[in-house]
Short mmCIF file of C-alpha atoms in Angstrom, two decimals:
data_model
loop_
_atom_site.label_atom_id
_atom_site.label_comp_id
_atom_site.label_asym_id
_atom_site.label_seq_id
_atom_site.Cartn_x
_atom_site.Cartn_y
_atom_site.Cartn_z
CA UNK A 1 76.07 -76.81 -98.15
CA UNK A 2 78.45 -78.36 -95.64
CA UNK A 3 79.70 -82.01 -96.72
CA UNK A 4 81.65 -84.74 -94.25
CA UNK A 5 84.02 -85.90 -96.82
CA UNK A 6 86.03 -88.72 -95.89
CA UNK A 7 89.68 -89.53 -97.58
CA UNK A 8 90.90 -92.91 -97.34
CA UNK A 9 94.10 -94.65 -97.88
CA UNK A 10 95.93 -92.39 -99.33
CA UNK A 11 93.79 -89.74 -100.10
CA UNK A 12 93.75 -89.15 -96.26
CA UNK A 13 97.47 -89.30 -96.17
CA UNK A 14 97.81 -86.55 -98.60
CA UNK A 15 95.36 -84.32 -96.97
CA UNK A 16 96.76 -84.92 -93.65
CA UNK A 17 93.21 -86.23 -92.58
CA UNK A 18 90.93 -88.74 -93.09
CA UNK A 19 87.71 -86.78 -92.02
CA UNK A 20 86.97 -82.80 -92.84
CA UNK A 21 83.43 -80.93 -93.04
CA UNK A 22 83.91 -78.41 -95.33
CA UNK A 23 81.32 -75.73 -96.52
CA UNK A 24 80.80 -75.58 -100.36
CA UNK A 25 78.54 -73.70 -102.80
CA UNK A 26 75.19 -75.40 -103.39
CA UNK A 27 74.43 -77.48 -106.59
CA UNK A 28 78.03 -79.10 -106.69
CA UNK A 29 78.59 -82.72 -107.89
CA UNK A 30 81.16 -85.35 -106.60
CA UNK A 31 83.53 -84.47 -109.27
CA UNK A 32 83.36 -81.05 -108.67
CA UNK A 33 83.89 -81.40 -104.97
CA UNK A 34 87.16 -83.43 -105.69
CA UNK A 35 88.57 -80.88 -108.26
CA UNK A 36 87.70 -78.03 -105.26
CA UNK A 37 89.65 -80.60 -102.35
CA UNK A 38 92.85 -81.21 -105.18
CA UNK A 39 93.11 -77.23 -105.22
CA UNK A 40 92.82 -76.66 -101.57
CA UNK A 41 95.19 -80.66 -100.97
CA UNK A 42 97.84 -82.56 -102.44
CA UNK A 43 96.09 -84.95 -103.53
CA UNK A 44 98.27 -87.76 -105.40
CA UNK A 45 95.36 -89.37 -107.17
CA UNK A 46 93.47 -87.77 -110.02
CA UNK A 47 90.03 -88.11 -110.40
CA UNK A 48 89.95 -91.25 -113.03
CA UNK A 49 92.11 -93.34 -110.26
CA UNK A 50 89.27 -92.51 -107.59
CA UNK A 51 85.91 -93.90 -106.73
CA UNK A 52 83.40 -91.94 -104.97
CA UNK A 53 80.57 -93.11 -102.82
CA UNK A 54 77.47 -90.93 -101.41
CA UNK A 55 76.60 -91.62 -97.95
CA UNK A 56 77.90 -94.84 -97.68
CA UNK A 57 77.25 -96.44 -101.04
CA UNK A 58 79.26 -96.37 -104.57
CA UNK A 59 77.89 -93.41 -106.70
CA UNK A 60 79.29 -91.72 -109.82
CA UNK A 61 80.99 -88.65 -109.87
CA UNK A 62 77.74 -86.44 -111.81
CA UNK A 63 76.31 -87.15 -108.59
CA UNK A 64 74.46 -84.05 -106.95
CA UNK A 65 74.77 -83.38 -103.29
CA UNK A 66 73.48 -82.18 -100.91
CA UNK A 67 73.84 -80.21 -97.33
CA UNK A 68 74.25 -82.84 -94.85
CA UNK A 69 75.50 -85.81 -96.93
CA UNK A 70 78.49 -87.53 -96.54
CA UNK A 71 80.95 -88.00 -99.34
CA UNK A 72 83.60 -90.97 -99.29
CA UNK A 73 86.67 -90.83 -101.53
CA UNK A 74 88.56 -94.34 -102.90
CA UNK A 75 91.65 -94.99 -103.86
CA UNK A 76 91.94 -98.44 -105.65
CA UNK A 77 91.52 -100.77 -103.26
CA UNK A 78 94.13 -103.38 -102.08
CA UNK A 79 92.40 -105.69 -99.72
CA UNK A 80 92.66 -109.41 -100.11
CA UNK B 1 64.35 -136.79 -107.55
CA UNK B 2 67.60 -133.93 -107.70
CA UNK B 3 68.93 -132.93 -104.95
CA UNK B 4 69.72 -129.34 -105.26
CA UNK B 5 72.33 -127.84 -102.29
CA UNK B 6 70.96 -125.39 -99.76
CA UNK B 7 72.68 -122.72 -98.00
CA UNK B 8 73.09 -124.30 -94.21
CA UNK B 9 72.94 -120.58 -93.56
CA UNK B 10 73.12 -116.93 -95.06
CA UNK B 11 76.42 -116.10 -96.44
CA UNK B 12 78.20 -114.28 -94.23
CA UNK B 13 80.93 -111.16 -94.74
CA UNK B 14 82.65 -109.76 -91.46
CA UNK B 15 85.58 -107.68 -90.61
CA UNK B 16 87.52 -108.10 -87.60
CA UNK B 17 89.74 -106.12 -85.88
CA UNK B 18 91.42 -109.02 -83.97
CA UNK B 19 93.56 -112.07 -85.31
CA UNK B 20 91.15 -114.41 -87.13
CA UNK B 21 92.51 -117.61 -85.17
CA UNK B 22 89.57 -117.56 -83.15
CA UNK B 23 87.08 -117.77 -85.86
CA UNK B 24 88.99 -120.45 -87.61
CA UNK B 25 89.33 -122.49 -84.72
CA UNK B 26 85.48 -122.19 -83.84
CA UNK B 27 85.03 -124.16 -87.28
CA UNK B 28 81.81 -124.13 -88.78
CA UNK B 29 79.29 -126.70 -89.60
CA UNK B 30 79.12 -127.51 -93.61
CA UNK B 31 75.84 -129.57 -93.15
CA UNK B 32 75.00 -133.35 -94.15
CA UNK B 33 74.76 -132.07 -98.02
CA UNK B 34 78.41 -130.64 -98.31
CA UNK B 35 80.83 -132.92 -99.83
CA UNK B 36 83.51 -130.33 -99.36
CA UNK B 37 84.82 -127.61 -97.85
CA UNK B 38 87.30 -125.35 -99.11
CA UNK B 39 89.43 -122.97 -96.55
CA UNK B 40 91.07 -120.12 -97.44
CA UNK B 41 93.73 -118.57 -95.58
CA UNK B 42 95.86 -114.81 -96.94
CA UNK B 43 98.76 -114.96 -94.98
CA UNK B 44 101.54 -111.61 -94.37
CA UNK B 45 104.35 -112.33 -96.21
CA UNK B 46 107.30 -111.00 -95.58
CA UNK B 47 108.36 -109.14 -98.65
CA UNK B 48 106.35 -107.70 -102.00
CA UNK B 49 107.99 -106.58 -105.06
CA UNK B 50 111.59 -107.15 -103.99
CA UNK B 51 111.09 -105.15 -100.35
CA UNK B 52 111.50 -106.99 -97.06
CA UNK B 53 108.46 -106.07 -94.98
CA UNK B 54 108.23 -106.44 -91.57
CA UNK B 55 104.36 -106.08 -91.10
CA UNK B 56 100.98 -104.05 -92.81
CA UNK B 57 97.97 -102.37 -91.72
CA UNK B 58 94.80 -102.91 -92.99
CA UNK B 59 92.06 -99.79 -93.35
CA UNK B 60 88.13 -100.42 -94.25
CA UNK B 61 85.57 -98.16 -94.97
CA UNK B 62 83.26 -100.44 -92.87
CA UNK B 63 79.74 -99.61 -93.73
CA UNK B 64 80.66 -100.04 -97.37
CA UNK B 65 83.15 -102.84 -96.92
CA UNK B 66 80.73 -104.80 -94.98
CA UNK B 67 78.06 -103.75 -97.71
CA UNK B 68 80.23 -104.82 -100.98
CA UNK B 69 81.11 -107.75 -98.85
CA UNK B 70 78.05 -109.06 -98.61
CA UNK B 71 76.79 -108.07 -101.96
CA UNK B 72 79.55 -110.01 -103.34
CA UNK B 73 78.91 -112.89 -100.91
CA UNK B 74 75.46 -113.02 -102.05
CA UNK B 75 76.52 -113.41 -106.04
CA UNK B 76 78.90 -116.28 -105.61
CA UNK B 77 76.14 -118.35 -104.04
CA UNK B 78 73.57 -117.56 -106.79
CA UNK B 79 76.74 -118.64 -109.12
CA UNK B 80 78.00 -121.46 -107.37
CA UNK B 81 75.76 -124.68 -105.67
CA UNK B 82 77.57 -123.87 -102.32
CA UNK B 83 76.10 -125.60 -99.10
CA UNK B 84 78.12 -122.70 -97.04
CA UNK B 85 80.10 -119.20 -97.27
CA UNK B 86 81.58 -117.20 -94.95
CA UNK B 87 84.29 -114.42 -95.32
CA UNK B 88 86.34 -112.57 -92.40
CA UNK B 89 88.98 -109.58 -93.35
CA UNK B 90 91.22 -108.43 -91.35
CA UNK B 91 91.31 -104.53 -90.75
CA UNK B 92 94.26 -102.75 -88.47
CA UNK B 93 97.92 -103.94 -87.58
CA UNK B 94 99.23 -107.55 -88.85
CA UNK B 95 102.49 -109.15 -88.20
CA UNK B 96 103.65 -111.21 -90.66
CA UNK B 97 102.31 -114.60 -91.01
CA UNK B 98 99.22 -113.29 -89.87
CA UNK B 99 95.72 -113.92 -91.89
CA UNK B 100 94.94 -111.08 -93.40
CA UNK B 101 91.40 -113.33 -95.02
CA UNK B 102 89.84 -115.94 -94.39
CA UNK B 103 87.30 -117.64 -96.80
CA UNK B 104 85.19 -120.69 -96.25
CA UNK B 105 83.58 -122.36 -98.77
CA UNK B 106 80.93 -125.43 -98.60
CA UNK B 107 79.67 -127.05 -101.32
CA UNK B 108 78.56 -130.70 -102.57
CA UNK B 109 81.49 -131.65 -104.37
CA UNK B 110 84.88 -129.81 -104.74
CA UNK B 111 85.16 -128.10 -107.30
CA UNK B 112 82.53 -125.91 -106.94
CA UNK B 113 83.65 -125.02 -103.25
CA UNK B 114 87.87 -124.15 -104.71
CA UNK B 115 86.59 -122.39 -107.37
CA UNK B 116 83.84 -120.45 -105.18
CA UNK B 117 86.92 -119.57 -102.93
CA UNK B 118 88.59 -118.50 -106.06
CA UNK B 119 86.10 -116.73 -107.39
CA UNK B 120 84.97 -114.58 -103.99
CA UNK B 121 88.80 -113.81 -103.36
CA UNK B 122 89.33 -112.17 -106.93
CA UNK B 123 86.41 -110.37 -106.08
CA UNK B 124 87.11 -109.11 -102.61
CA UNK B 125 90.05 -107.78 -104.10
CA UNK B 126 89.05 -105.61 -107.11
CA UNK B 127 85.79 -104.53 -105.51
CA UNK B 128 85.64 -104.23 -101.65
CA UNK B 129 86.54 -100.94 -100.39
CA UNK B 130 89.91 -101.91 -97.83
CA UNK B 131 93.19 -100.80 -98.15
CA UNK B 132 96.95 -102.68 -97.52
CA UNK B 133 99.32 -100.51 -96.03
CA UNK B 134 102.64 -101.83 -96.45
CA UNK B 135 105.16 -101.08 -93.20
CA UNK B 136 109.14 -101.79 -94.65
CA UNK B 137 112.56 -103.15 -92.98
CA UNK B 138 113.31 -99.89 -94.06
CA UNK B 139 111.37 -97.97 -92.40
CA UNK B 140 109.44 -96.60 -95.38
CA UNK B 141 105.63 -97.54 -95.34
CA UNK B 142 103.25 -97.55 -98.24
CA UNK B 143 99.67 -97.83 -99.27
CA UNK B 144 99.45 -100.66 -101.90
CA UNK B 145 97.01 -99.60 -104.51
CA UNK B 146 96.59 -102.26 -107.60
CA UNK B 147 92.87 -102.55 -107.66
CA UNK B 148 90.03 -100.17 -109.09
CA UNK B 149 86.98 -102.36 -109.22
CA UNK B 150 85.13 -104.39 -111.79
CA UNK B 151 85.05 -101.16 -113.90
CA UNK B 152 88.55 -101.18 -114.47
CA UNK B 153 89.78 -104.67 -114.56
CA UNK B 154 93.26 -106.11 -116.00
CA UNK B 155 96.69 -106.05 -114.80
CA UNK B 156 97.41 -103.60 -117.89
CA UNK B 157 95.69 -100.42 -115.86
CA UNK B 158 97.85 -100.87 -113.03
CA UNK B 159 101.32 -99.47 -115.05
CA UNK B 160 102.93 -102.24 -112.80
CA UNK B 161 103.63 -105.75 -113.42
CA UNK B 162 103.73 -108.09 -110.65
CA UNK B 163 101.79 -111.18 -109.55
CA UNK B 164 98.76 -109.86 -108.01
CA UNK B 165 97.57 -113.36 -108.02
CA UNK B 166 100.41 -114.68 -105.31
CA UNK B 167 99.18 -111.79 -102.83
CA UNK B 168 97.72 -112.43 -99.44
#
């Protein structure tokens, strides 16, 4: 399945992007996607620190996905 | 026969790329029922945590942002009798002394509109998905991460003590 994943903050800074598509095997969850991206990235922020969301709205890490969908990754948020 | 406040309109969450004076100065109309309105104003400030900084960067994840925004919007006036609410952020390059929010509150009597301002500040900042990047005298620059949503709340998850509460 091929996944838009978006990195923010400093996610994006680490990965030297904010925006890849990516091709990974079918049946992976949100977590597993971010453990893949930390391997293949130096990512600064483990897993517990980061919020996912699934096509544009919050969603939990056991999340399944699927090929098209869009996968947002959160650092803690500082706005305010 | 009670009285009870009406919204003079939806409340209303927006980002904007552009300085908020515009907005500000366009004022909006609280309605005969409001007895108060409550402006809030985060300013740039010109150091955090014992740095000198010369200006920040706001980044939003805008379809969420403007989602959680509103969501958020939407609880505080089910919680609070306001008359009025309406919310602009700030996203890109600041200068300092710029406002980085801007919250307006309307209600019937004070205290409900300061501590509706209160309240929907405190929640734009552990919950809606933007990001402060700090730019330094120094030259350094550096994304400012204190907040993790309402599922992770308290100063004693952050492994850094400071006054979140005097932040813009």
């Amino acid at each position: 399945m091929t996944l838009t994943i978006d990195l923010f903050a400093q996610l994006g800074d680490d990965a030297g992007q904010s925006r890849l598509r990516a091709d990974f095997p079918d049946g992976l969850n949100a977590g597993a996607v971010y453990d893949l991206l930390a391997l293949s990235y130096p990512l600064s922020l483990s897993r517990a620190q980061v919020r996912p969301a699934l096509n544009d709205e919050f969603t939990d890490w056991d999340a399944p996905l699927a090929d098209g969908d869009r996968l947002a990754l959160l650092p803690p948020v500082s706005g305010g | 026969m009670s009285m009870t406040p009406q919204l003079t309109g939806p409340p209303r969450f927006e980002l904007s790329a552009e300085p908020l004076e515009p907005q500000i100065r366009a004022g909006r109309l609280p309605g005969s029922a409001s007895g108060a309105v409550v402006t809030f104003e985060g300013l740039v400030r010109d150091h955090h945590e014992g740095r000198a900084v010369k200006g920040l960067s706001y980044q939003a994840y805008p379809a969420l942002a403007l989602k959680e925004g509103q969501r958020l919007l939407d609880e505080a006036a089910a919680r609070f009798p306001l008359t009025g609410l309406y919310v602009v952020h700030r996203t890109g390059d600041l200068a300092l002394g710029e406002a980085a929010v801007w919250i307006w509150a309307a209600a019937g009597h004070r205290r409900e509109a300061f501590e509706a301002a209160s309240w929907v500040l405190d929640e734009i900042k552990s919950r809606v998905p933007i990001w402060k990047l700090e730019h330094y005298a120094d030259g350094e620059r550096a994304w400012v991460a204190c907040h993790h949503g309402p599922a992770h709340p308290g100063p004693a998850r952050h492994g850094h003590p400071h006054d979140h509460e005097a932040r813009p």
